[in-house]
Short mmCIF file of C-alpha atoms and ligand atoms in Angstrom, two decimals:
data_model
loop_
_atom_site.label_atom_id
_atom_site.label_comp_id
_atom_site.label_asym_id
_atom_site.label_seq_id
_atom_site.Cartn_x
_atom_site.Cartn_y
_atom_site.Cartn_z
CA MET Z 1 307.48 190.86 -47.50
CA LYS Z 2 309.62 189.45 -50.25
CA PHE Z 3 312.47 188.71 -47.88
CA PHE Z 4 310.10 187.15 -45.40
CA ALA Z 5 308.56 184.88 -48.02
CA LEU Z 6 312.01 183.80 -49.14
CA ALA Z 7 313.11 183.19 -45.57
CA ALA Z 8 309.99 181.12 -44.94
CA ALA Z 9 310.69 179.05 -48.04
CA LEU Z 10 314.29 178.45 -47.00
CA LEU Z 11 313.60 177.65 -43.36
CA PRO Z 12 312.92 173.96 -43.94
CA LEU Z 13 316.24 173.67 -45.78
CA LEU Z 14 318.24 175.42 -43.10
CA ILE Z 15 316.74 173.80 -40.05
CA THR Z 16 316.52 170.04 -39.86
CA ASP Z 17 313.79 170.30 -37.27
CA ALA Z 18 311.76 172.59 -39.52
CA ASN Z 19 308.45 171.68 -38.00
CA ALA Z 20 309.46 172.92 -34.61
CA PHE Z 21 308.33 176.15 -36.28
CA PRO Z 22 304.93 175.22 -37.65
CA MET Z 23 304.23 178.81 -38.68
CA SER Z 24 306.84 178.51 -41.42
CA ASN Z 25 304.57 176.12 -43.27
CA LEU Z 26 301.45 178.16 -42.80
CA GLU Z 27 303.17 181.28 -44.00
CA SER Z 28 304.31 179.63 -47.20
CA ARG Z 29 300.65 179.10 -48.09
CA THR Z 30 298.43 181.74 -49.60
CA ASP Z 31 295.17 179.84 -50.04
CA TYR Z 32 293.84 180.01 -46.49
CA ALA Z 33 290.25 179.88 -47.70
CA SER Z 34 290.70 176.48 -49.26
CA ILE Z 35 292.51 175.20 -46.17
CA ALA Z 36 289.57 176.15 -43.97
CA ALA Z 37 287.12 174.68 -46.44
CA ARG Z 38 288.64 171.26 -46.52
CA THR Z 39 288.76 170.63 -42.79
CA THR Z 40 285.12 169.65 -42.81
CA PRO Z 41 283.52 167.46 -45.43
CA GLY Z 42 280.32 169.49 -45.70
CA ASP Z 43 276.73 169.17 -44.58
CA LYS Z 44 276.77 165.37 -44.82
CA PRO Z 45 279.85 164.87 -42.66
CA VAL Z 46 279.93 161.11 -42.16
CA ILE Z 47 282.61 159.14 -44.02
CA ILE Z 48 282.48 155.36 -44.54
CA GLN Z 49 285.85 153.63 -44.90
CA LEU Z 50 284.93 150.83 -47.32
CA PHE Z 51 288.06 148.86 -46.57
CA GLN Z 52 289.18 146.66 -49.49
CA TRP Z 53 285.89 146.89 -51.39
CA ASN Z 54 286.46 146.68 -55.13
CA TYR Z 55 285.32 149.75 -57.00
CA ALA Z 56 282.48 148.06 -58.88
CA SER Z 57 280.94 147.00 -55.57
CA VAL Z 58 281.46 150.47 -54.08
CA ALA Z 59 279.57 151.93 -57.04
CA ALA Z 60 276.66 149.53 -56.59
CA GLU Z 61 276.52 150.20 -52.84
CA CYS Z 62 276.54 153.99 -53.37
CA THR Z 63 273.37 153.65 -55.41
CA GLU Z 64 271.66 151.02 -53.34
CA PHE Z 65 272.35 152.18 -49.82
CA ILE Z 66 275.07 154.75 -49.14
CA GLY Z 67 273.49 157.67 -51.01
CA PRO Z 68 269.95 157.11 -49.72
CA ALA Z 69 271.25 156.63 -46.14
CA GLY Z 70 272.83 160.08 -46.19
CA TYR Z 71 276.54 159.32 -45.90
CA GLY Z 72 278.63 162.13 -47.33
CA TYR Z 73 281.78 160.28 -48.36
CA VAL Z 74 283.12 156.85 -49.13
CA GLN Z 75 286.82 156.35 -48.44
CA VAL Z 76 288.25 153.67 -50.73
CA SER Z 77 291.48 151.65 -50.57
CA PRO Z 78 294.49 152.80 -52.63
CA PRO Z 79 293.99 152.78 -56.43
CA THR Z 80 297.62 152.59 -57.51
CA GLU Z 81 299.67 149.69 -58.88
CA SER Z 82 301.04 147.79 -55.90
CA ILE Z 83 302.95 144.60 -55.24
CA SER Z 84 301.01 141.43 -56.03
CA GLY Z 85 299.65 139.24 -53.27
CA SER Z 86 296.49 138.36 -51.42
CA GLN Z 87 297.21 140.28 -48.21
CA TRP Z 88 295.29 143.55 -47.77
CA TRP Z 89 298.50 145.45 -47.06
CA THR Z 90 299.92 144.98 -50.56
CA ASP Z 91 298.04 148.25 -51.24
CA TYR Z 92 300.60 150.16 -49.18
CA GLN Z 93 303.56 148.92 -51.25
CA VAL Z 94 303.22 151.12 -54.31
CA VAL Z 95 304.92 150.09 -57.57
CA SER Z 96 303.70 152.85 -59.90
CA TYR Z 97 300.94 155.46 -60.21
CA THR Z 98 299.16 153.49 -62.90
CA LEU Z 99 295.60 153.18 -61.66
CA THR Z 100 295.40 149.40 -61.86
CA SER Z 101 294.98 147.83 -58.43
CA LYS Z 102 293.29 144.76 -57.04
CA HIS Z 103 290.26 147.01 -56.51
CA GLY Z 104 289.82 147.68 -60.21
CA SER Z 105 291.02 149.50 -63.30
CA ARG Z 106 291.17 153.20 -64.03
CA ASP Z 107 287.80 152.85 -65.78
CA ASP Z 108 286.33 151.09 -62.75
CA LEU Z 109 287.58 153.94 -60.55
CA LYS Z 110 286.09 156.56 -62.88
CA ASN Z 111 282.79 154.70 -63.11
CA MET Z 112 282.65 154.40 -59.31
CA ILE Z 113 283.27 158.13 -58.87
CA ASP Z 114 280.55 159.02 -61.40
CA THR Z 115 278.06 156.54 -59.93
CA CYS Z 116 278.66 157.67 -56.35
CA HIS Z 117 278.35 161.32 -57.39
CA ALA Z 118 275.03 160.56 -59.05
CA ALA Z 119 273.92 159.09 -55.70
CA GLY Z 120 275.03 162.23 -53.85
CA VAL Z 121 278.15 160.62 -52.35
CA LYS Z 122 281.65 162.04 -52.60
CA VAL Z 123 284.79 159.95 -52.97
CA LEU Z 124 287.85 160.05 -50.73
CA VAL Z 125 290.84 158.09 -52.02
CA ASP Z 126 293.51 156.59 -49.76
CA THR Z 127 296.79 157.86 -51.23
CA VAL Z 128 300.36 156.77 -50.48
CA TRP Z 129 302.91 159.54 -51.02
CA ASN Z 130 305.55 158.66 -48.44
CA HIS Z 131 306.93 155.45 -49.83
CA MET Z 132 307.10 152.74 -52.46
CA ALA Z 133 307.35 148.96 -52.08
CA GLY Z 134 309.48 147.42 -49.36
CA ILE Z 135 310.21 143.99 -50.84
CA ASP Z 136 313.34 143.21 -52.85
CA SER Z 137 311.73 142.73 -56.25
CA GLY Z 138 308.58 141.64 -57.99
CA THR Z 139 305.95 142.44 -60.57
CA GLY Z 140 303.14 144.82 -59.75
CA THR Z 141 299.40 144.66 -60.31
CA ALA Z 142 299.78 146.47 -63.65
CA GLY Z 143 302.62 144.20 -64.80
CA ASP Z 144 305.55 146.50 -64.02
CA SER Z 145 308.76 144.92 -62.71
CA PHE Z 146 310.63 146.63 -59.90
CA THR Z 147 313.45 146.23 -57.45
CA HIS Z 148 313.80 147.95 -54.08
CA TYR Z 149 314.57 151.64 -54.85
CA SER Z 150 313.97 151.30 -58.59
CA TYR Z 151 310.42 151.54 -59.90
CA PRO Z 152 310.54 152.31 -63.61
CA PRO Z 153 309.31 154.41 -65.27
CA THR Z 154 308.76 156.75 -62.30
CA TRP Z 155 311.58 156.43 -59.80
CA ASP Z 156 315.23 155.42 -59.70
CA THR Z 157 317.63 155.08 -56.78
CA SER Z 158 318.24 158.85 -56.68
CA ASN Z 159 314.67 159.57 -55.58
CA PHE Z 160 314.89 157.98 -52.13
CA HIS Z 161 316.17 158.73 -48.66
CA TYR Z 162 318.95 156.56 -47.25
CA CYS Z 163 319.02 157.81 -43.71
CA GLY Z 164 322.02 155.80 -42.55
CA THR Z 165 320.53 153.77 -39.71
CA PRO Z 166 320.86 149.97 -39.91
CA GLY Z 167 318.68 148.93 -42.86
CA ASN Z 168 317.74 152.62 -43.14
CA ASP Z 169 314.83 151.82 -40.85
CA ILE Z 170 313.34 154.14 -38.25
CA GLN Z 171 314.93 153.26 -34.91
CA ASP Z 172 314.27 156.30 -32.75
CA TRP Z 173 310.60 157.22 -32.96
CA GLN Z 174 311.23 160.48 -31.09
CA SER Z 175 313.64 161.70 -33.77
CA ARG Z 176 311.79 163.83 -36.30
CA THR Z 177 314.54 163.29 -38.84
CA GLN Z 178 314.37 159.52 -38.51
CA VAL Z 179 310.58 159.30 -38.57
CA GLN Z 180 310.48 161.43 -41.72
CA THR Z 181 313.57 160.30 -43.65
CA CYS Z 182 314.16 156.71 -42.55
CA GLU Z 183 312.07 153.75 -43.67
CA LEU Z 184 308.81 152.65 -42.11
CA SER Z 185 308.98 148.82 -42.22
CA ASN Z 186 311.55 148.79 -45.02
CA LEU Z 187 309.26 150.80 -47.33
CA ALA Z 188 311.47 152.83 -49.73
CA ASP Z 189 311.14 156.40 -48.46
CA LEU Z 190 310.66 159.04 -51.15
CA ALA Z 191 312.74 162.23 -51.00
CA THR Z 192 309.64 164.43 -50.76
CA GLU Z 193 311.74 167.57 -50.23
CA THR Z 194 313.01 167.34 -53.83
CA GLU Z 195 311.39 169.03 -56.81
CA THR Z 196 311.39 165.83 -58.90
CA VAL Z 197 309.50 163.86 -56.28
CA ARG Z 198 307.08 166.66 -55.48
CA ALA Z 199 306.27 167.24 -59.15
CA LYS Z 200 305.57 163.57 -59.84
CA LEU Z 201 303.48 163.10 -56.70
CA ALA Z 202 301.49 166.20 -57.64
CA ALA Z 203 300.99 164.78 -61.14
CA PHE Z 204 299.62 161.61 -59.54
CA GLY Z 205 297.34 163.68 -57.30
CA ASN Z 206 296.17 165.72 -60.28
CA ASP Z 207 295.41 162.55 -62.21
CA LEU Z 208 293.06 161.56 -59.38
CA MET Z 209 291.53 165.03 -59.30
CA SER Z 210 290.95 164.87 -63.08
CA LEU Z 211 288.84 161.75 -62.56
CA GLY Z 212 286.60 163.66 -60.16
CA VAL Z 213 288.01 162.50 -56.83
CA ASP Z 214 286.72 164.81 -54.08
CA GLY Z 215 289.21 164.23 -51.30
CA LEU Z 216 292.27 162.35 -50.11
CA ARG Z 217 293.42 160.32 -47.14
CA LEU Z 218 297.16 160.86 -46.88
CA ASP Z 219 298.70 157.62 -45.67
CA ALA Z 220 301.73 157.88 -43.40
CA ALA Z 221 301.47 161.69 -43.31
CA LYS Z 222 303.49 161.72 -40.09
CA HIS Z 223 306.42 160.40 -42.11
CA MET Z 224 306.44 163.46 -44.36
CA PRO Z 225 307.28 167.01 -43.20
CA THR Z 226 304.31 169.36 -43.40
CA ALA Z 227 306.27 171.58 -45.78
CA ASP Z 228 306.47 168.71 -48.28
CA ILE Z 229 302.78 167.85 -48.05
CA SER Z 230 301.78 171.52 -48.28
CA ASN Z 231 303.90 171.98 -51.37
CA ILE Z 232 302.39 168.97 -53.16
CA VAL Z 233 298.81 169.74 -52.10
CA GLY Z 234 299.31 173.34 -53.24
CA ARG Z 235 299.89 172.07 -56.79
CA LEU Z 236 296.56 170.21 -56.99
CA ASN Z 237 293.95 171.68 -59.27
CA PRO Z 238 291.16 171.61 -58.42
CA GLN Z 239 291.98 171.60 -54.73
CA PRO Z 240 290.61 168.59 -52.83
CA GLN Z 241 287.46 169.41 -50.90
CA TYR Z 242 288.60 167.31 -47.97
CA ILE Z 243 291.91 165.90 -46.77
CA THR Z 244 292.49 163.64 -43.80
CA GLN Z 245 296.03 162.85 -42.70
CA GLU Z 246 297.26 159.80 -40.87
CA VAL Z 247 299.37 161.03 -37.96
CA VAL Z 248 299.63 158.53 -35.12
CA ALA Z 249 300.82 160.57 -32.14
CA GLY Z 250 300.95 160.08 -28.40
CA ASP Z 251 301.20 162.80 -25.78
CA GLY Z 252 304.77 164.00 -25.60
CA ASP Z 253 305.73 162.65 -29.03
CA THR Z 254 308.02 164.89 -31.06
CA ILE Z 255 305.64 165.02 -34.01
CA GLN Z 256 302.09 166.07 -33.18
CA GLY Z 257 299.00 165.95 -35.41
CA SER Z 258 298.22 169.58 -34.71
CA GLU Z 259 301.20 170.54 -36.89
CA TYR Z 260 299.30 169.14 -39.87
CA ALA Z 261 296.03 171.00 -39.20
CA GLY Z 262 297.04 173.79 -41.58
CA ILE Z 263 296.76 171.31 -44.44
CA GLY Z 264 293.50 169.53 -43.63
CA ASP Z 265 292.01 167.22 -41.03
CA VAL Z 266 294.18 164.94 -38.91
CA GLN Z 267 293.26 161.48 -37.66
CA GLU Z 268 293.25 161.66 -33.85
CA PHE Z 269 294.16 158.18 -32.62
CA ARG Z 270 294.20 159.28 -28.97
CA TRP Z 271 290.45 159.79 -29.27
CA THR Z 272 290.13 156.20 -30.55
CA THR Z 273 292.01 154.84 -27.54
CA ALA Z 274 290.18 157.09 -25.08
CA ILE Z 275 286.89 155.72 -26.41
CA GLN Z 276 288.11 152.14 -26.04
CA LYS Z 277 289.08 152.75 -22.43
CA ALA Z 278 285.90 154.62 -21.59
CA PHE Z 279 283.58 151.93 -22.98
CA SER Z 280 285.64 149.06 -21.54
CA GLY Z 281 285.21 149.90 -17.89
CA GLY Z 282 286.92 153.27 -17.58
CA GLY Z 283 283.55 154.99 -17.56
CA ILE Z 284 281.84 157.09 -20.21
CA SER Z 285 280.83 159.89 -17.83
CA SER Z 286 284.09 161.69 -18.65
CA LEU Z 287 283.28 161.96 -22.35
CA GLN Z 288 281.33 165.23 -22.29
CA SER Z 289 284.26 167.38 -23.34
CA PHE Z 290 287.10 164.90 -23.19
CA THR Z 291 290.21 166.03 -25.00
CA ASP Z 292 293.63 167.10 -23.94
CA SER Z 293 295.84 169.96 -24.96
CA GLN Z 294 297.88 167.85 -27.37
CA TRP Z 295 294.97 166.42 -29.34
CA THR Z 296 294.11 167.94 -32.66
CA ASP Z 297 291.28 170.41 -32.08
CA SER Z 298 287.73 169.39 -32.92
CA ALA Z 299 287.57 171.46 -36.10
CA HIS Z 300 290.59 169.63 -37.54
CA ALA Z 301 290.16 166.14 -36.11
CA ASN Z 302 288.94 163.08 -38.00
CA VAL Z 303 287.86 160.34 -35.60
CA PHE Z 304 286.84 156.70 -35.67
CA VAL Z 305 286.10 153.96 -33.17
CA ALA Z 306 288.41 151.73 -35.25
CA ASN Z 307 290.15 151.79 -38.62
CA HIS Z 308 291.75 148.98 -40.61
CA ASP Z 309 294.96 149.18 -38.57
CA THR Z 310 293.51 149.50 -35.08
CA GLU Z 311 290.97 146.71 -35.56
CA ARG Z 312 294.01 144.49 -36.14
CA GLY Z 313 295.80 145.75 -33.06
CA ASN Z 314 298.11 148.16 -34.91
CA ALA Z 315 298.72 151.90 -34.58
CA ALA Z 316 296.56 152.45 -31.47
CA ALA Z 317 294.39 150.49 -29.07
CA SER Z 318 290.74 150.44 -30.09
CA LEU Z 319 287.51 148.56 -29.80
CA ASN Z 320 286.64 146.18 -32.62
CA VAL Z 321 283.71 144.16 -33.83
CA ASN Z 322 284.51 141.41 -31.31
CA SER Z 323 284.49 143.73 -28.29
CA PRO Z 324 282.08 142.45 -25.63
CA SER Z 325 278.76 143.78 -24.37
CA ASN Z 326 277.78 145.75 -27.46
CA THR Z 327 280.51 148.31 -26.73
CA TYR Z 328 281.61 148.61 -30.38
CA THR Z 329 278.12 149.62 -31.49
CA LEU Z 330 277.58 151.90 -28.47
CA ALA Z 331 280.90 153.63 -29.16
CA ASN Z 332 279.95 154.19 -32.79
CA ILE Z 333 276.65 155.69 -31.60
CA PHE Z 334 278.62 158.02 -29.35
CA ALA Z 335 281.04 158.95 -32.15
CA LEU Z 336 278.17 159.99 -34.39
CA ALA Z 337 276.31 161.82 -31.62
CA HIS Z 338 279.15 163.79 -30.03
CA PRO Z 339 280.40 166.95 -31.77
CA TYR Z 340 284.16 166.26 -31.53
CA GLY Z 341 285.74 165.87 -34.96
CA THR Z 342 284.57 164.53 -38.30
CA PRO Z 343 283.46 160.91 -37.93
CA THR Z 344 284.55 157.96 -40.07
CA VAL Z 345 282.74 154.62 -39.83
CA LEU Z 346 284.82 151.57 -40.72
CA SER Z 347 283.10 148.99 -42.91
CA SER Z 348 285.25 145.88 -42.97
CA TYR Z 349 285.29 142.07 -43.03
CA THR Z 350 285.88 139.09 -40.78
CA TYR Z 351 289.26 137.37 -40.94
CA SER Z 352 291.11 134.50 -39.34
CA SER Z 353 294.58 136.02 -39.80
CA VAL Z 354 295.28 139.74 -39.58
CA ASP Z 355 296.95 139.56 -43.01
CA ASP Z 356 293.90 138.12 -44.78
CA GLY Z 357 292.80 140.07 -47.81
CA ALA Z 358 289.19 140.77 -48.67
CA PRO Z 359 286.70 137.92 -48.90
CA ASN Z 360 284.65 137.18 -51.99
CA GLY Z 361 287.29 138.46 -54.43
CA GLY Z 362 286.91 141.97 -53.04
CA THR Z 363 283.27 142.23 -54.09
CA GLY Z 364 281.64 143.87 -51.09
CA SER Z 365 278.20 142.53 -50.38
CA CYS Z 366 275.57 143.50 -47.89
CA TYR Z 367 272.01 142.40 -47.36
CA GLY Z 368 269.37 144.19 -45.36
CA ALA Z 369 270.98 145.63 -42.24
CA GLY Z 370 274.14 143.54 -42.37
CA GLY Z 371 276.80 141.85 -44.44
CA VAL Z 372 277.13 138.59 -46.36
CA ASN Z 373 280.05 136.55 -47.79
CA GLY Z 374 282.40 137.57 -44.96
CA TRP Z 375 281.64 141.30 -45.11
CA LEU Z 376 280.46 143.11 -42.00
CA CYS Z 377 278.78 146.10 -43.65
CA GLN Z 378 278.85 148.14 -40.46
CA HIS Z 379 277.52 151.10 -42.47
CA ARG Z 380 274.24 149.22 -42.86
CA TRP Z 381 273.79 148.37 -39.19
CA THR Z 382 270.52 149.96 -38.14
CA ALA Z 383 272.10 151.91 -35.28
CA ILE Z 384 274.98 153.25 -37.39
CA ALA Z 385 272.91 154.18 -40.42
CA GLY Z 386 270.33 155.70 -38.07
CA MET Z 387 272.97 157.77 -36.29
CA THR Z 388 274.24 159.04 -39.64
CA GLY Z 389 270.81 160.56 -40.14
CA PHE Z 390 271.07 161.96 -36.60
CA ARG Z 391 274.47 163.55 -37.34
CA ASN Z 392 273.22 165.05 -40.60
CA THR Z 393 270.22 166.53 -38.78
CA VAL Z 394 272.05 167.97 -35.78
CA GLY Z 395 274.94 169.40 -37.79
CA SER Z 396 276.99 171.68 -35.57
CA ALA Z 397 274.31 172.23 -32.93
CA ALA Z 398 275.75 172.62 -29.45
CA LEU Z 399 275.94 169.80 -26.93
CA THR Z 400 273.11 170.42 -24.42
CA ASN Z 401 271.27 168.85 -21.48
CA TRP Z 402 274.16 166.56 -20.51
CA VAL Z 403 273.40 164.18 -17.64
CA SER Z 404 275.48 161.36 -16.22
CA PRO Z 405 274.18 159.93 -12.95
CA SER Z 406 276.82 157.17 -12.89
CA SER Z 407 280.02 156.36 -14.71
CA ASP Z 408 278.52 154.19 -17.46
CA ARG Z 409 275.41 156.26 -18.19
CA ILE Z 410 275.24 159.40 -20.27
CA ALA Z 411 272.55 161.33 -22.10
CA PHE Z 412 272.82 164.56 -24.04
CA GLY Z 413 271.14 166.68 -26.64
CA ARG Z 414 272.35 168.52 -29.70
CA GLY Z 415 270.65 171.91 -29.68
CA ASN Z 416 266.92 171.25 -29.69
CA VAL Z 417 267.08 168.88 -32.65
CA GLY Z 418 268.51 165.62 -31.30
CA PHE Z 419 268.82 163.67 -28.07
CA VAL Z 420 270.73 160.47 -27.28
CA ILE Z 421 270.85 158.19 -24.24
CA ILE Z 422 273.69 155.66 -23.89
CA ASN Z 423 273.49 153.04 -21.15
CA ASN Z 424 276.80 151.14 -21.00
CA ASP Z 425 275.77 149.58 -17.70
CA ASP Z 426 274.64 146.05 -16.88
CA ALA Z 427 271.38 147.29 -15.40
CA ALA Z 428 268.54 149.07 -17.16
CA TRP Z 429 268.38 152.87 -16.72
CA GLY Z 430 264.95 154.24 -15.97
CA ALA Z 431 264.65 158.04 -15.77
CA THR Z 432 262.90 161.14 -17.00
CA PHE Z 433 265.15 163.04 -19.40
CA THR Z 434 265.04 166.70 -20.32
CA THR Z 435 265.54 166.52 -24.08
CA GLY Z 436 265.04 170.04 -25.40
CA LEU Z 437 263.14 168.43 -28.30
CA PRO Z 438 259.80 169.75 -29.57
CA ASP Z 439 256.92 167.67 -28.26
CA GLY Z 440 255.86 164.80 -30.47
CA VAL Z 441 256.31 161.13 -31.21
CA TYR Z 442 259.76 160.10 -32.44
CA THR Z 443 261.10 156.88 -33.90
CA ASP Z 444 264.29 155.79 -32.16
CA VAL Z 445 267.00 155.56 -34.84
CA ILE Z 446 268.97 152.93 -32.90
CA SER Z 447 266.27 150.26 -33.15
CA GLY Z 448 264.72 151.86 -36.20
CA SER Z 449 261.27 150.93 -34.92
CA ALA Z 450 260.46 151.81 -31.30
CA ASN Z 451 258.45 155.02 -30.87
CA PHE Z 452 258.90 157.46 -27.98
CA THR Z 453 256.78 160.40 -26.89
CA VAL Z 454 258.34 163.68 -25.82
CA SER Z 455 255.97 165.76 -23.73
CA GLY Z 456 256.81 169.09 -22.17
CA GLY Z 457 260.32 168.49 -23.53
CA GLN Z 458 260.62 165.41 -21.33
CA LEU Z 459 261.12 161.78 -22.18
CA LYS Z 460 260.26 159.17 -19.55
CA THR Z 461 261.70 155.78 -20.37
CA ALA Z 462 263.91 152.87 -19.32
CA VAL Z 463 266.95 152.14 -21.49
CA PRO Z 464 267.83 148.42 -21.55
CA ILE Z 465 271.26 147.20 -20.44
CA ARG Z 466 274.14 148.05 -22.84
CA ASP Z 467 271.77 149.81 -25.19
CA ALA Z 468 270.92 153.28 -26.48
CA ILE Z 469 268.05 155.45 -27.67
CA ALA Z 470 268.46 158.31 -30.13
CA LEU Z 471 265.76 160.70 -31.29
CA HIS Z 472 265.97 163.59 -33.74
CA VAL Z 473 263.58 165.94 -35.48
CA GLY Z 474 264.23 164.29 -38.84
CA ALA Z 475 262.78 160.99 -37.55
CA LYS Z 476 259.32 161.72 -36.18
CA ALA Z 477 256.92 158.82 -36.12
C1 LAG G 1 299.89 153.14 -42.86
N1 LAG G 1 299.71 154.33 -42.46
O1 LAG G 1 300.73 155.11 -42.16
C2 LAG G 1 298.77 152.22 -43.11
O2 LAG G 1 297.58 152.67 -42.49
C3 LAG G 1 299.19 150.86 -42.64
O3 LAG G 1 298.16 149.93 -42.83
C4 LAG G 1 300.46 150.46 -43.42
O4 LAG G 1 301.00 149.22 -42.96
C5 LAG G 1 301.57 151.47 -43.20
N2 LAG G 1 301.16 152.78 -42.98
C6 LAG G 1 302.46 151.51 -44.43
O5 LAG G 1 301.77 152.15 -45.48
C7 LAG G 1 300.55 148.06 -43.64
C8 LAG G 1 300.69 146.84 -42.75
C9 LAG G 1 302.14 146.42 -42.62
C10 LAG G 1 302.75 146.21 -44.00
C11 LAG G 1 302.65 147.55 -44.73
C12 LAG G 1 303.20 147.48 -46.14
O6 LAG G 1 300.15 147.12 -41.45
O7 LAG G 1 302.19 145.15 -41.90
O8 LAG G 1 304.10 145.82 -43.88
O9 LAG G 1 301.25 147.91 -44.86
O10 LAG G 1 302.58 146.48 -46.89
C13 LAG G 1 304.46 144.60 -44.56
C14 LAG G 1 305.03 143.59 -43.59
C15 LAG G 1 306.34 144.16 -42.99
C16 LAG G 1 307.33 144.47 -44.10
C17 LAG G 1 306.66 145.46 -45.08
C18 LAG G 1 307.55 145.74 -46.28
O11 LAG G 1 304.08 143.35 -42.56
O12 LAG G 1 306.91 143.16 -42.11
O13 LAG G 1 308.51 145.09 -43.59
O14 LAG G 1 305.43 144.88 -45.58
O15 LAG G 1 307.78 144.58 -47.03
CA1 CA G 2 309.35 159.98 -45.36
#
């Protein structure tokens, strides 16, 4: 055993392509129970990505809407000192681990965590471990001066990879070594295989945990070997309850998200693109059990119709708020109704340039079932908030009673507790549906107001064009 453990620990050092042997990472871990536990965020599984909301406004929204609506988690933008600037993406150019960002101070972060917890909402923090800032020099949001590869007091030039390609940038995206040790867009790439870097990143992670953070999004996870992430995560105390890792992978790519499933959930961008295609003319009838052998399995996948990158046309093709014919909303309804993966709902803002930072000084503001001051507040949309209640009610109940009479029409149940009909067709869909639901009068959670009668388990109705109906036992009239 001893020899085997030693061999497993040395494997990543001996073999450049260490992750061609994913078992080596799993075998270096001993806390399997905590790994299993953090692949699902619990009995309120829906996450809202509150993109660029400042922490004071997140706190207020937890109390006013997010907690009462039944969302389980808010995912907030990175809390660390970053380069200065109005663009949203300054967040991903870390300058130090001082918790002073454009989203608020350390105290604001702590207050937000406490306030959201009091409202029954857990907090997932977007965390950048792979890299530091990519610009030549500047002064960060906490006042620290830096140059490329030197970020006092934390890092000096010895803490980074210099992979030897022109500009040290990733050139060959099928080379594991390049993707993980060269620079993503000039961003100084930390030598995460070294003890110094691991220890300091773990100290940063533990600082977040000490404030009560419940979970982490690991930015650019694909650009770090699983052995490095496992090692750092293994040092966190308490262990995060949930981890989601950003691994953008296509079929046939050298690095696959499934390699990371031993650590936590993995963001499955192929699902995002499959949804876009299906709702944009490809047909939704194929979505019953759509997946392919290279996707991260349902139990380890974190999925979204769009995130902050894809809505701007980066990372993977997706729908966005401007998609025609109500497809963005219908796809979100599907995401929350279908059992594949753990769903994240993006809550974002309108922009004229893809670089535009948050409106209204970062103070998120919603009113009623929508947003104000440039914010979209997707999490308040009646259909999305309603489907969060649906997801909470149906839990892990099996997909049942699937029907799809034509390519843009589907209906299905979840056990005998929920039933959804999605009509992505330009003609109304009149039919009698076998729902599996107990007889009674239900309030449709998509409109939030229309009542429907289930009799003998059947629902006879006509679904309007490009619309949906969703009923569940937690929403009886
Ligand atoms: C991510 N996941 O792996 C984030 O989800 C994604 O939003 C980040 O890119 C990326 N990885 C790096 O953390 C964003 C913007 C980039 C931006 C980068 C750093 O999409 O456009 O790059 O954050 O701020 C910008 C410039 C680049 C430049 C770079 C360094 O656009 O042209 O090379 O900064 O100065
Ligand atoms: Ca790296």
